[in-house]
Amino acid sequence: SCLKYTSASLLTIFTASMTAATYYRPVPATLANNDTHTHTNSSDRRTAQTFCSPNSPPWNRDHVPLLLQWARGISIGVTTLAIRLVMNTYGRYEIREDECYEQFLEAAITARREQQSPSWSSQQQPQQRGLLTVSNHRSLFDDPGILSCLLPLPIAIQPHHQRWGICSQEYCFNDALPSFIKGYIGAGQVLPISRGSGINQQLLLDFGRHLANGEWCHVFPEGGVWQWKELGG
């Protein structure tokens, strides 16, 4: 009986969280049709969608709805655990624990904890300092595949320590994809952008706001997959 109620409770939490993720899913303000770009207002674009919040979810974690916080935990936790299982069973990766990696962990973990510590008063609160990382882009598995393996597992499954990323909307947020899938990807802290449409995109601005708010943000500056080892080919 206890197991039955526990299962029902977990199912209810999962359903409610994924519903919130779908409702608050990122919606690109730029549409791509036949290689031409049509710019629309972000709020108008969201209003035109079925079951979608009129405004984008807040970029400040202090104002994120509780169910969306749970959805992020589910999306990032499930994805990270699945990738670790695959990589440790069928794949292989190596992390060089050198000085650069130690500095990365310091910036990604310790600095985030200090900024989010509730013990700081408003006068003592350390300055928000984001972390921006860049890398070459050799396959579609780079994110979340490789990036999910950078942090220690107990840290990697926590959304406030994970990266914010951007993804080309024709792949991750294609109109043919169900809204539920877009919500799951968006809850994984991924924002869609339109390649070739410039920097004046609402979600690209939100990406910068996450960085300014002290988050870890990762970009692939090549803007696509390149098979060369060097950054930029």
mmCIF file with all atom_site columns, C-alpha atoms in Angstrom:
data_model
loop_
_atom_site.group_PDB
_atom_site.id
_atom_site.type_symbol
_atom_site.label_atom_id
_atom_site.label_alt_id
_atom_site.label_comp_id
_atom_site.label_asym_id
_atom_site.label_entity_id
_atom_site.label_seq_id
_atom_site.pdbx_PDB_ins_code
_atom_site.Cartn_x
_atom_site.Cartn_y
_atom_site.Cartn_z
_atom_site.occupancy
_atom_site.B_iso_or_equiv
_atom_site.pdbx_formal_charge
_atom_site.auth_seq_id
_atom_site.auth_comp_id
_atom_site.auth_asym_id
_atom_site.auth_atom_id
_atom_site.pdbx_PDB_model_num
ATOM 1   C CA . SER A 1 1   ? 0.000  0.000  0.000   1.00 0.00 ? 1   SER A CA 1
ATOM 2   C CA . CYS A 1 2   ? 2.820  2.389  0.917   1.00 0.00 ? 2   CYS A CA 1
ATOM 3   C CA . LEU A 1 3   ? 4.647  1.518  -2.302  1.00 0.00 ? 3   LEU A CA 1
ATOM 4   C CA . LYS A 1 4   ? 1.487  2.163  -4.273  1.00 0.00 ? 4   LYS A CA 1
ATOM 5   C CA . TYR A 1 5   ? 1.048  5.651  -2.812  1.00 0.00 ? 5   TYR A CA 1
ATOM 6   C CA . THR A 1 6   ? 4.736  6.411  -3.322  1.00 0.00 ? 6   THR A CA 1
ATOM 7   C CA . SER A 1 7   ? 4.552  5.401  -6.975  1.00 0.00 ? 7   SER A CA 1
ATOM 8   C CA . ALA A 1 8   ? 1.425  7.478  -7.465  1.00 0.00 ? 8   ALA A CA 1
ATOM 9   C CA . SER A 1 9   ? 3.078  10.482 -5.827  1.00 0.00 ? 9   SER A CA 1
ATOM 10  C CA . LEU A 1 10  ? 6.200  10.198 -7.973  1.00 0.00 ? 10  LEU A CA 1
ATOM 11  C CA . LEU A 1 11  ? 4.109  9.854  -11.116 1.00 0.00 ? 11  LEU A CA 1
ATOM 12  C CA . THR A 1 12  ? 2.091  12.932 -10.145 1.00 0.00 ? 12  THR A CA 1
ATOM 13  C CA . ILE A 1 13  ? 5.247  14.974 -9.518  1.00 0.00 ? 13  ILE A CA 1
ATOM 14  C CA . PHE A 1 14  ? 6.769  13.854 -12.812 1.00 0.00 ? 14  PHE A CA 1
ATOM 15  C CA . THR A 1 15  ? 3.599  14.637 -14.779 1.00 0.00 ? 15  THR A CA 1
ATOM 16  C CA . ALA A 1 16  ? 3.144  18.038 -13.147 1.00 0.00 ? 16  ALA A CA 1
ATOM 17  C CA . SER A 1 17  ? 6.821  18.939 -13.650 1.00 0.00 ? 17  SER A CA 1
ATOM 18  C CA . MET A 1 18  ? 6.864  17.948 -17.324 1.00 0.00 ? 18  MET A CA 1
ATOM 19  C CA . THR A 1 19  ? 3.606  19.817 -17.850 1.00 0.00 ? 19  THR A CA 1
ATOM 20  C CA . ALA A 1 20  ? 5.271  22.926 -16.414 1.00 0.00 ? 20  ALA A CA 1
ATOM 21  C CA . ALA A 1 21  ? 8.329  22.348 -18.620 1.00 0.00 ? 21  ALA A CA 1
ATOM 22  C CA . THR A 1 22  ? 6.042  22.178 -21.660 1.00 0.00 ? 22  THR A CA 1
ATOM 23  C CA . TYR A 1 23  ? 4.167  25.313 -20.620 1.00 0.00 ? 23  TYR A CA 1
ATOM 24  C CA . TYR A 1 24  ? 7.356  27.325 -20.026 1.00 0.00 ? 24  TYR A CA 1
ATOM 25  C CA . ARG A 1 25  ? 9.289  25.834 -22.959 1.00 0.00 ? 25  ARG A CA 1
ATOM 26  C CA . PRO A 1 26  ? 11.613 28.167 -24.885 1.00 0.00 ? 26  PRO A CA 1
ATOM 27  C CA . VAL A 1 27  ? 10.082 29.420 -28.102 1.00 0.00 ? 27  VAL A CA 1
ATOM 28  C CA . PRO A 1 28  ? 12.413 31.028 -30.661 1.00 0.00 ? 28  PRO A CA 1
ATOM 29  C CA . ALA A 1 29  ? 11.359 34.465 -31.860 1.00 0.00 ? 29  ALA A CA 1
ATOM 30  C CA . THR A 1 30  ? 12.773 33.766 -35.312 1.00 0.00 ? 30  THR A CA 1
ATOM 31  C CA . LEU A 1 31  ? 11.225 31.365 -37.785 1.00 0.00 ? 31  LEU A CA 1
ATOM 32  C CA . ALA A 1 32  ? 13.120 29.722 -40.632 1.00 0.00 ? 32  ALA A CA 1
ATOM 33  C CA . ASN A 1 33  ? 11.098 28.959 -43.752 1.00 0.00 ? 33  ASN A CA 1
ATOM 34  C CA . ASN A 1 34  ? 12.734 27.940 -47.011 1.00 0.00 ? 34  ASN A CA 1
ATOM 35  C CA . ASP A 1 35  ? 16.056 29.437 -45.952 1.00 0.00 ? 35  ASP A CA 1
ATOM 36  C CA . THR A 1 36  ? 14.474 32.838 -45.288 1.00 0.00 ? 36  THR A CA 1
ATOM 37  C CA . HIS A 1 37  ? 14.126 34.255 -41.798 1.00 0.00 ? 37  HIS A CA 1
ATOM 38  C CA . THR A 1 38  ? 10.951 35.864 -40.538 1.00 0.00 ? 38  THR A CA 1
ATOM 39  C CA . HIS A 1 39  ? 11.355 37.809 -37.312 1.00 0.00 ? 39  HIS A CA 1
ATOM 40  C CA . THR A 1 40  ? 8.403  37.958 -34.957 1.00 0.00 ? 40  THR A CA 1
ATOM 41  C CA . ASN A 1 41  ? 7.920  39.436 -31.529 1.00 0.00 ? 41  ASN A CA 1
ATOM 42  C CA . SER A 1 42  ? 8.735  36.906 -28.803 1.00 0.00 ? 42  SER A CA 1
ATOM 43  C CA . SER A 1 43  ? 5.470  37.397 -26.908 1.00 0.00 ? 43  SER A CA 1
ATOM 44  C CA . ASP A 1 44  ? 3.465  37.151 -30.134 1.00 0.00 ? 44  ASP A CA 1
ATOM 45  C CA . ARG A 1 45  ? 5.303  33.956 -31.050 1.00 0.00 ? 45  ARG A CA 1
ATOM 46  C CA . ARG A 1 46  ? 4.513  32.426 -27.661 1.00 0.00 ? 46  ARG A CA 1
ATOM 47  C CA . THR A 1 47  ? 0.887  33.514 -27.773 1.00 0.00 ? 47  THR A CA 1
ATOM 48  C CA . ALA A 1 48  ? 0.492  31.751 -31.106 1.00 0.00 ? 48  ALA A CA 1
ATOM 49  C CA . GLN A 1 49  ? 1.613  28.439 -29.576 1.00 0.00 ? 49  GLN A CA 1
ATOM 50  C CA . THR A 1 50  ? -0.728 25.921 -27.987 1.00 0.00 ? 50  THR A CA 1
ATOM 51  C CA . PHE A 1 51  ? -0.424 25.601 -24.206 1.00 0.00 ? 51  PHE A CA 1
ATOM 52  C CA . CYS A 1 52  ? 2.441  28.058 -23.774 1.00 0.00 ? 52  CYS A CA 1
ATOM 53  C CA . SER A 1 53  ? 3.124  30.756 -21.201 1.00 0.00 ? 53  SER A CA 1
ATOM 54  C CA . PRO A 1 54  ? 2.761  34.303 -22.593 1.00 0.00 ? 54  PRO A CA 1
ATOM 55  C CA . ASN A 1 55  ? 6.235  35.223 -21.339 1.00 0.00 ? 55  ASN A CA 1
ATOM 56  C CA . SER A 1 56  ? 9.573  33.432 -21.276 1.00 0.00 ? 56  SER A CA 1
ATOM 57  C CA . PRO A 1 57  ? 10.511 31.844 -17.930 1.00 0.00 ? 57  PRO A CA 1
ATOM 58  C CA . PRO A 1 58  ? 12.598 34.153 -15.713 1.00 0.00 ? 58  PRO A CA 1
ATOM 59  C CA . TRP A 1 59  ? 16.353 33.911 -16.163 1.00 0.00 ? 59  TRP A CA 1
ATOM 60  C CA . ASN A 1 60  ? 16.920 34.549 -12.445 1.00 0.00 ? 60  ASN A CA 1
ATOM 61  C CA . ARG A 1 61  ? 16.685 31.252 -10.510 1.00 0.00 ? 61  ARG A CA 1
ATOM 62  C CA . ASP A 1 62  ? 15.134 33.001 -7.516  1.00 0.00 ? 62  ASP A CA 1
ATOM 63  C CA . HIS A 1 63  ? 11.980 33.626 -9.545  1.00 0.00 ? 63  HIS A CA 1
ATOM 64  C CA . VAL A 1 64  ? 11.652 30.302 -11.372 1.00 0.00 ? 64  VAL A CA 1
ATOM 65  C CA . PRO A 1 65  ? 8.348  28.486 -10.634 1.00 0.00 ? 65  PRO A CA 1
ATOM 66  C CA . LEU A 1 66  ? 8.732  25.473 -8.350  1.00 0.00 ? 66  LEU A CA 1
ATOM 67  C CA . LEU A 1 67  ? 7.406  22.950 -10.857 1.00 0.00 ? 67  LEU A CA 1
ATOM 68  C CA . LEU A 1 68  ? 9.838  24.232 -13.491 1.00 0.00 ? 68  LEU A CA 1
ATOM 69  C CA . GLN A 1 69  ? 12.675 23.837 -10.986 1.00 0.00 ? 69  GLN A CA 1
ATOM 70  C CA . TRP A 1 70  ? 11.620 20.221 -10.499 1.00 0.00 ? 70  TRP A CA 1
ATOM 71  C CA . ALA A 1 71  ? 11.408 19.743 -14.262 1.00 0.00 ? 71  ALA A CA 1
ATOM 72  C CA . ARG A 1 72  ? 14.970 20.987 -14.659 1.00 0.00 ? 72  ARG A CA 1
ATOM 73  C CA . GLY A 1 73  ? 16.110 18.567 -11.990 1.00 0.00 ? 73  GLY A CA 1
ATOM 74  C CA . ILE A 1 74  ? 14.372 15.688 -13.759 1.00 0.00 ? 74  ILE A CA 1
ATOM 75  C CA . SER A 1 75  ? 15.625 16.604 -17.235 1.00 0.00 ? 75  SER A CA 1
ATOM 76  C CA . ILE A 1 76  ? 19.226 17.205 -16.207 1.00 0.00 ? 76  ILE A CA 1
ATOM 77  C CA . GLY A 1 77  ? 19.334 14.331 -13.729 1.00 0.00 ? 77  GLY A CA 1
ATOM 78  C CA . VAL A 1 78  ? 17.851 11.708 -16.066 1.00 0.00 ? 78  VAL A CA 1
ATOM 79  C CA . THR A 1 79  ? 19.922 12.849 -19.055 1.00 0.00 ? 79  THR A CA 1
ATOM 80  C CA . THR A 1 80  ? 23.167 12.957 -17.087 1.00 0.00 ? 80  THR A CA 1
ATOM 81  C CA . LEU A 1 81  ? 22.637 9.533  -15.512 1.00 0.00 ? 81  LEU A CA 1
ATOM 82  C CA . ALA A 1 82  ? 21.723 7.976  -18.874 1.00 0.00 ? 82  ALA A CA 1
ATOM 83  C CA . ILE A 1 83  ? 24.789 9.454  -20.571 1.00 0.00 ? 83  ILE A CA 1
ATOM 84  C CA . ARG A 1 84  ? 27.110 8.349  -17.779 1.00 0.00 ? 84  ARG A CA 1
ATOM 85  C CA . LEU A 1 85  ? 25.687 4.828  -18.025 1.00 0.00 ? 85  LEU A CA 1
ATOM 86  C CA . VAL A 1 86  ? 26.253 4.714  -21.776 1.00 0.00 ? 86  VAL A CA 1
ATOM 87  C CA . MET A 1 87  ? 29.709 6.265  -21.620 1.00 0.00 ? 87  MET A CA 1
ATOM 88  C CA . ASN A 1 88  ? 30.915 3.991  -18.818 1.00 0.00 ? 88  ASN A CA 1
ATOM 89  C CA . THR A 1 89  ? 29.426 0.880  -20.436 1.00 0.00 ? 89  THR A CA 1
ATOM 90  C CA . TYR A 1 90  ? 29.940 1.285  -24.161 1.00 0.00 ? 90  TYR A CA 1
ATOM 91  C CA . GLY A 1 91  ? 32.090 4.377  -24.539 1.00 0.00 ? 91  GLY A CA 1
ATOM 92  C CA . ARG A 1 92  ? 35.304 5.842  -23.257 1.00 0.00 ? 92  ARG A CA 1
ATOM 93  C CA . TYR A 1 93  ? 36.324 9.311  -22.185 1.00 0.00 ? 93  TYR A CA 1
ATOM 94  C CA . GLU A 1 94  ? 39.284 10.772 -20.344 1.00 0.00 ? 94  GLU A CA 1
ATOM 95  C CA . ILE A 1 95  ? 39.500 13.826 -18.109 1.00 0.00 ? 95  ILE A CA 1
ATOM 96  C CA . ARG A 1 96  ? 42.936 15.268 -17.563 1.00 0.00 ? 96  ARG A CA 1
ATOM 97  C CA . GLU A 1 97  ? 42.944 16.499 -13.994 1.00 0.00 ? 97  GLU A CA 1
ATOM 98  C CA . ASP A 1 98  ? 45.525 19.196 -14.591 1.00 0.00 ? 98  ASP A CA 1
ATOM 99  C CA . GLU A 1 99  ? 45.660 22.803 -13.455 1.00 0.00 ? 99  GLU A CA 1
ATOM 100 C CA . CYS A 1 100 ? 43.146 23.930 -16.075 1.00 0.00 ? 100 CYS A CA 1
ATOM 101 C CA . TYR A 1 101 ? 40.604 21.348 -14.943 1.00 0.00 ? 101 TYR A CA 1
ATOM 102 C CA . GLU A 1 102 ? 41.087 22.335 -11.304 1.00 0.00 ? 102 GLU A CA 1
ATOM 103 C CA . GLN A 1 103 ? 40.462 25.954 -12.219 1.00 0.00 ? 103 GLN A CA 1
ATOM 104 C CA . PHE A 1 104 ? 37.333 24.929 -14.085 1.00 0.00 ? 104 PHE A CA 1
ATOM 105 C CA . LEU A 1 105 ? 35.998 23.041 -11.058 1.00 0.00 ? 105 LEU A CA 1
ATOM 106 C CA . GLU A 1 106 ? 36.817 26.006 -8.846  1.00 0.00 ? 106 GLU A CA 1
ATOM 107 C CA . ALA A 1 107 ? 34.840 28.336 -11.089 1.00 0.00 ? 107 ALA A CA 1
ATOM 108 C CA . ALA A 1 108 ? 31.991 25.916 -11.806 1.00 0.00 ? 108 ALA A CA 1
ATOM 109 C CA . ILE A 1 109 ? 31.443 24.596 -8.284  1.00 0.00 ? 109 ILE A CA 1
ATOM 110 C CA . THR A 1 110 ? 33.044 26.641 -5.525  1.00 0.00 ? 110 THR A CA 1
ATOM 111 C CA . ALA A 1 111 ? 32.238 30.045 -7.007  1.00 0.00 ? 111 ALA A CA 1
ATOM 112 C CA . ARG A 1 112 ? 28.619 29.037 -7.665  1.00 0.00 ? 112 ARG A CA 1
ATOM 113 C CA . ARG A 1 113 ? 28.202 27.866 -4.070  1.00 0.00 ? 113 ARG A CA 1
ATOM 114 C CA . GLU A 1 114 ? 29.622 31.094 -2.684  1.00 0.00 ? 114 GLU A CA 1
ATOM 115 C CA . GLN A 1 115 ? 27.304 33.200 -4.813  1.00 0.00 ? 115 GLN A CA 1
ATOM 116 C CA . GLN A 1 116 ? 24.239 31.195 -3.786  1.00 0.00 ? 116 GLN A CA 1
ATOM 117 C CA . SER A 1 117 ? 25.082 30.882 -0.102  1.00 0.00 ? 117 SER A CA 1
ATOM 118 C CA . PRO A 1 118 ? 22.160 32.131 2.052   1.00 0.00 ? 118 PRO A CA 1
ATOM 119 C CA . SER A 1 119 ? 24.593 33.159 4.809   1.00 0.00 ? 119 SER A CA 1
ATOM 120 C CA . TRP A 1 120 ? 25.660 36.264 2.896   1.00 0.00 ? 120 TRP A CA 1
ATOM 121 C CA . SER A 1 121 ? 23.940 39.523 3.764   1.00 0.00 ? 121 SER A CA 1
ATOM 122 C CA . SER A 1 122 ? 23.004 41.963 1.026   1.00 0.00 ? 122 SER A CA 1
ATOM 123 C CA . GLN A 1 123 ? 26.123 43.999 1.805   1.00 0.00 ? 123 GLN A CA 1
ATOM 124 C CA . GLN A 1 124 ? 28.403 40.948 1.890   1.00 0.00 ? 124 GLN A CA 1
ATOM 125 C CA . GLN A 1 125 ? 26.982 39.211 -1.204  1.00 0.00 ? 125 GLN A CA 1
ATOM 126 C CA . PRO A 1 126 ? 29.905 38.509 -3.558  1.00 0.00 ? 126 PRO A CA 1
ATOM 127 C CA . GLN A 1 127 ? 29.744 39.937 -7.059  1.00 0.00 ? 127 GLN A CA 1
ATOM 128 C CA . GLN A 1 128 ? 27.970 37.694 -9.544  1.00 0.00 ? 128 GLN A CA 1
ATOM 129 C CA . ARG A 1 129 ? 30.590 36.366 -11.923 1.00 0.00 ? 129 ARG A CA 1
ATOM 130 C CA . GLY A 1 130 ? 29.536 34.034 -14.698 1.00 0.00 ? 130 GLY A CA 1
ATOM 131 C CA . LEU A 1 131 ? 31.581 31.287 -16.281 1.00 0.00 ? 131 LEU A CA 1
ATOM 132 C CA . LEU A 1 132 ? 31.827 31.169 -20.076 1.00 0.00 ? 132 LEU A CA 1
ATOM 133 C CA . THR A 1 133 ? 33.417 28.110 -21.681 1.00 0.00 ? 133 THR A CA 1
ATOM 134 C CA . VAL A 1 134 ? 34.042 27.460 -25.367 1.00 0.00 ? 134 VAL A CA 1
ATOM 135 C CA . SER A 1 135 ? 35.090 24.345 -27.238 1.00 0.00 ? 135 SER A CA 1
ATOM 136 C CA . ASN A 1 136 ? 35.310 22.837 -30.688 1.00 0.00 ? 136 ASN A CA 1
ATOM 137 C CA . HIS A 1 137 ? 32.241 21.009 -31.971 1.00 0.00 ? 137 HIS A CA 1
ATOM 138 C CA . ARG A 1 138 ? 33.023 17.632 -33.529 1.00 0.00 ? 138 ARG A CA 1
ATOM 139 C CA . SER A 1 139 ? 29.665 15.872 -33.182 1.00 0.00 ? 139 SER A CA 1
ATOM 140 C CA . LEU A 1 140 ? 26.072 16.356 -32.045 1.00 0.00 ? 140 LEU A CA 1
ATOM 141 C CA . PHE A 1 141 ? 26.943 14.265 -28.988 1.00 0.00 ? 141 PHE A CA 1
ATOM 142 C CA . ASP A 1 142 ? 29.217 16.998 -27.598 1.00 0.00 ? 142 ASP A CA 1
ATOM 143 C CA . ASP A 1 143 ? 26.309 18.523 -25.712 1.00 0.00 ? 143 ASP A CA 1
ATOM 144 C CA . PRO A 1 144 ? 24.916 17.006 -23.598 1.00 0.00 ? 144 PRO A CA 1
ATOM 145 C CA . GLY A 1 145 ? 27.132 13.932 -24.098 1.00 0.00 ? 145 GLY A CA 1
ATOM 146 C CA . ILE A 1 146 ? 30.595 15.265 -23.354 1.00 0.00 ? 146 ILE A CA 1
ATOM 147 C CA . LEU A 1 147 ? 29.606 18.242 -21.215 1.00 0.00 ? 147 LEU A CA 1
ATOM 148 C CA . SER A 1 148 ? 27.591 15.987 -18.897 1.00 0.00 ? 148 SER A CA 1
ATOM 149 C CA . CYS A 1 149 ? 30.786 14.133 -18.022 1.00 0.00 ? 149 CYS A CA 1
ATOM 150 C CA . LEU A 1 150 ? 32.863 17.164 -16.999 1.00 0.00 ? 150 LEU A CA 1
ATOM 151 C CA . LEU A 1 151 ? 31.575 17.573 -13.453 1.00 0.00 ? 151 LEU A CA 1
ATOM 152 C CA . PRO A 1 152 ? 31.582 14.943 -10.679 1.00 0.00 ? 152 PRO A CA 1
ATOM 153 C CA . LEU A 1 153 ? 28.306 13.028 -10.850 1.00 0.00 ? 153 LEU A CA 1
ATOM 154 C CA . PRO A 1 154 ? 26.773 14.315 -7.555  1.00 0.00 ? 154 PRO A CA 1
ATOM 155 C CA . ILE A 1 155 ? 27.363 17.856 -8.809  1.00 0.00 ? 155 ILE A CA 1
ATOM 156 C CA . ALA A 1 156 ? 26.440 17.233 -12.461 1.00 0.00 ? 156 ALA A CA 1
ATOM 157 C CA . ILE A 1 157 ? 22.843 16.259 -11.643 1.00 0.00 ? 157 ILE A CA 1
ATOM 158 C CA . GLN A 1 158 ? 22.178 19.595 -9.902  1.00 0.00 ? 158 GLN A CA 1
ATOM 159 C CA . PRO A 1 159 ? 20.693 22.180 -12.308 1.00 0.00 ? 159 PRO A CA 1
ATOM 160 C CA . HIS A 1 160 ? 22.259 25.207 -10.618 1.00 0.00 ? 160 HIS A CA 1
ATOM 161 C CA . HIS A 1 161 ? 25.724 23.774 -11.306 1.00 0.00 ? 161 HIS A CA 1
ATOM 162 C CA . GLN A 1 162 ? 25.028 22.714 -14.883 1.00 0.00 ? 162 GLN A CA 1
ATOM 163 C CA . ARG A 1 163 ? 25.697 24.755 -17.978 1.00 0.00 ? 163 ARG A CA 1
ATOM 164 C CA . TRP A 1 164 ? 23.313 26.814 -20.041 1.00 0.00 ? 164 TRP A CA 1
ATOM 165 C CA . GLY A 1 165 ? 23.666 26.052 -23.726 1.00 0.00 ? 165 GLY A CA 1
ATOM 166 C CA . ILE A 1 166 ? 22.316 27.201 -27.054 1.00 0.00 ? 166 ILE A CA 1
ATOM 167 C CA . CYS A 1 167 ? 21.191 24.942 -29.855 1.00 0.00 ? 167 CYS A CA 1
ATOM 168 C CA . SER A 1 168 ? 20.231 25.515 -33.458 1.00 0.00 ? 168 SER A CA 1
ATOM 169 C CA . GLN A 1 169 ? 16.447 25.571 -33.524 1.00 0.00 ? 169 GLN A CA 1
ATOM 170 C CA . GLU A 1 170 ? 16.160 23.446 -36.670 1.00 0.00 ? 170 GLU A CA 1
ATOM 171 C CA . TYR A 1 171 ? 17.623 20.512 -34.729 1.00 0.00 ? 171 TYR A CA 1
ATOM 172 C CA . CYS A 1 172 ? 16.538 20.815 -31.099 1.00 0.00 ? 172 CYS A CA 1
ATOM 173 C CA . PHE A 1 173 ? 13.347 22.868 -31.431 1.00 0.00 ? 173 PHE A CA 1
ATOM 174 C CA . ASN A 1 174 ? 12.056 21.953 -34.869 1.00 0.00 ? 174 ASN A CA 1
ATOM 175 C CA . ASP A 1 175 ? 8.364  22.665 -35.334 1.00 0.00 ? 175 ASP A CA 1
ATOM 176 C CA . ALA A 1 176 ? 7.828  18.984 -36.127 1.00 0.00 ? 176 ALA A CA 1
ATOM 177 C CA . LEU A 1 177 ? 8.867  17.990 -32.595 1.00 0.00 ? 177 LEU A CA 1
ATOM 178 C CA . PRO A 1 178 ? 6.139  17.567 -29.960 1.00 0.00 ? 178 PRO A CA 1
ATOM 179 C CA . SER A 1 179 ? 5.893  20.342 -27.394 1.00 0.00 ? 179 SER A CA 1
ATOM 180 C CA . PHE A 1 180 ? 6.678  17.816 -24.663 1.00 0.00 ? 180 PHE A CA 1
ATOM 181 C CA . ILE A 1 181 ? 10.087 17.091 -26.224 1.00 0.00 ? 181 ILE A CA 1
ATOM 182 C CA . LYS A 1 182 ? 10.826 20.801 -26.555 1.00 0.00 ? 182 LYS A CA 1
ATOM 183 C CA . GLY A 1 183 ? 9.861  21.264 -22.932 1.00 0.00 ? 183 GLY A CA 1
ATOM 184 C CA . TYR A 1 184 ? 12.187 18.468 -21.828 1.00 0.00 ? 184 TYR A CA 1
ATOM 185 C CA . ILE A 1 185 ? 15.083 19.933 -23.831 1.00 0.00 ? 185 ILE A CA 1
ATOM 186 C CA . GLY A 1 186 ? 14.347 23.427 -22.554 1.00 0.00 ? 186 GLY A CA 1
ATOM 187 C CA . ALA A 1 187 ? 14.260 22.154 -18.973 1.00 0.00 ? 187 ALA A CA 1
ATOM 188 C CA . GLY A 1 188 ? 17.760 20.834 -19.649 1.00 0.00 ? 188 GLY A CA 1
ATOM 189 C CA . GLN A 1 189 ? 18.843 24.492 -19.792 1.00 0.00 ? 189 GLN A CA 1
ATOM 190 C CA . VAL A 1 190 ? 19.101 24.745 -23.563 1.00 0.00 ? 190 VAL A CA 1
ATOM 191 C CA . LEU A 1 191 ? 17.890 27.766 -25.528 1.00 0.00 ? 191 LEU A CA 1
ATOM 192 C CA . PRO A 1 192 ? 17.097 27.690 -29.272 1.00 0.00 ? 192 PRO A CA 1
ATOM 193 C CA . ILE A 1 193 ? 18.615 30.232 -31.634 1.00 0.00 ? 193 ILE A CA 1
ATOM 194 C CA . SER A 1 194 ? 18.419 30.718 -35.368 1.00 0.00 ? 194 SER A CA 1
ATOM 195 C CA . ARG A 1 195 ? 21.786 30.392 -37.058 1.00 0.00 ? 195 ARG A CA 1
ATOM 196 C CA . GLY A 1 196 ? 22.511 33.220 -39.466 1.00 0.00 ? 196 GLY A CA 1
ATOM 197 C CA . SER A 1 197 ? 19.912 35.564 -37.950 1.00 0.00 ? 197 SER A CA 1
ATOM 198 C CA . GLY A 1 198 ? 22.352 37.778 -36.083 1.00 0.00 ? 198 GLY A CA 1
ATOM 199 C CA . ILE A 1 199 ? 22.639 38.606 -32.407 1.00 0.00 ? 199 ILE A CA 1
ATOM 200 C CA . ASN A 1 200 ? 19.325 40.421 -32.021 1.00 0.00 ? 200 ASN A CA 1
ATOM 201 C CA . GLN A 1 201 ? 17.452 37.376 -30.819 1.00 0.00 ? 201 GLN A CA 1
ATOM 202 C CA . GLN A 1 202 ? 15.505 37.407 -27.556 1.00 0.00 ? 202 GLN A CA 1
ATOM 203 C CA . LEU A 1 203 ? 16.730 34.021 -26.345 1.00 0.00 ? 203 LEU A CA 1
ATOM 204 C CA . LEU A 1 204 ? 20.333 34.901 -27.182 1.00 0.00 ? 204 LEU A CA 1
ATOM 205 C CA . LEU A 1 205 ? 19.865 37.972 -24.997 1.00 0.00 ? 205 LEU A CA 1
ATOM 206 C CA . ASP A 1 206 ? 18.448 35.734 -22.259 1.00 0.00 ? 206 ASP A CA 1
ATOM 207 C CA . PHE A 1 207 ? 21.528 33.524 -22.644 1.00 0.00 ? 207 PHE A CA 1
ATOM 208 C CA . GLY A 1 208 ? 23.688 36.578 -21.927 1.00 0.00 ? 208 GLY A CA 1
ATOM 209 C CA . ARG A 1 209 ? 21.534 37.416 -18.927 1.00 0.00 ? 209 ARG A CA 1
ATOM 210 C CA . HIS A 1 210 ? 22.146 33.973 -17.470 1.00 0.00 ? 210 HIS A CA 1
ATOM 211 C CA . LEU A 1 211 ? 25.879 34.624 -17.814 1.00 0.00 ? 211 LEU A CA 1
ATOM 212 C CA . ALA A 1 212 ? 25.584 38.057 -16.202 1.00 0.00 ? 212 ALA A CA 1
ATOM 213 C CA . ASN A 1 213 ? 23.631 36.458 -13.352 1.00 0.00 ? 213 ASN A CA 1
ATOM 214 C CA . GLY A 1 214 ? 26.571 34.219 -12.471 1.00 0.00 ? 214 GLY A CA 1
ATOM 215 C CA . GLU A 1 215 ? 25.634 31.078 -14.396 1.00 0.00 ? 215 GLU A CA 1
ATOM 216 C CA . TRP A 1 216 ? 27.883 28.724 -16.348 1.00 0.00 ? 216 TRP A CA 1
ATOM 217 C CA . CYS A 1 217 ? 27.271 29.185 -20.069 1.00 0.00 ? 217 CYS A CA 1
ATOM 218 C CA . HIS A 1 218 ? 28.855 27.144 -22.860 1.00 0.00 ? 218 HIS A CA 1
ATOM 219 C CA . VAL A 1 219 ? 29.067 27.986 -26.552 1.00 0.00 ? 219 VAL A CA 1
ATOM 220 C CA . PHE A 1 220 ? 30.419 26.340 -29.667 1.00 0.00 ? 220 PHE A CA 1
ATOM 221 C CA . PRO A 1 221 ? 31.810 29.392 -31.496 1.00 0.00 ? 221 PRO A CA 1
ATOM 222 C CA . GLU A 1 222 ? 32.088 27.506 -34.786 1.00 0.00 ? 222 GLU A CA 1
ATOM 223 C CA . GLY A 1 223 ? 28.298 27.513 -35.014 1.00 0.00 ? 223 GLY A CA 1
ATOM 224 C CA . GLY A 1 224 ? 28.191 23.956 -36.351 1.00 0.00 ? 224 GLY A CA 1
ATOM 225 C CA . VAL A 1 225 ? 29.903 20.585 -36.411 1.00 0.00 ? 225 VAL A CA 1
ATOM 226 C CA . TRP A 1 226 ? 33.500 20.584 -37.628 1.00 0.00 ? 226 TRP A CA 1
ATOM 227 C CA . GLN A 1 227 ? 35.576 17.412 -37.733 1.00 0.00 ? 227 GLN A CA 1
ATOM 228 C CA . TRP A 1 228 ? 38.953 19.126 -37.349 1.00 0.00 ? 228 TRP A CA 1
ATOM 229 C CA . LYS A 1 229 ? 40.690 18.950 -33.983 1.00 0.00 ? 229 LYS A CA 1
ATOM 230 C CA . GLU A 1 230 ? 41.554 22.643 -33.871 1.00 0.00 ? 230 GLU A CA 1
ATOM 231 C CA . LEU A 1 231 ? 39.011 25.197 -32.729 1.00 0.00 ? 231 LEU A CA 1
ATOM 232 C CA . GLY A 1 232 ? 37.522 26.810 -35.816 1.00 0.00 ? 232 GLY A CA 1
ATOM 233 C CA . GLY A 1 233 ? 38.939 24.213 -38.174 1.00 0.00 ? 233 GLY A CA 1
#
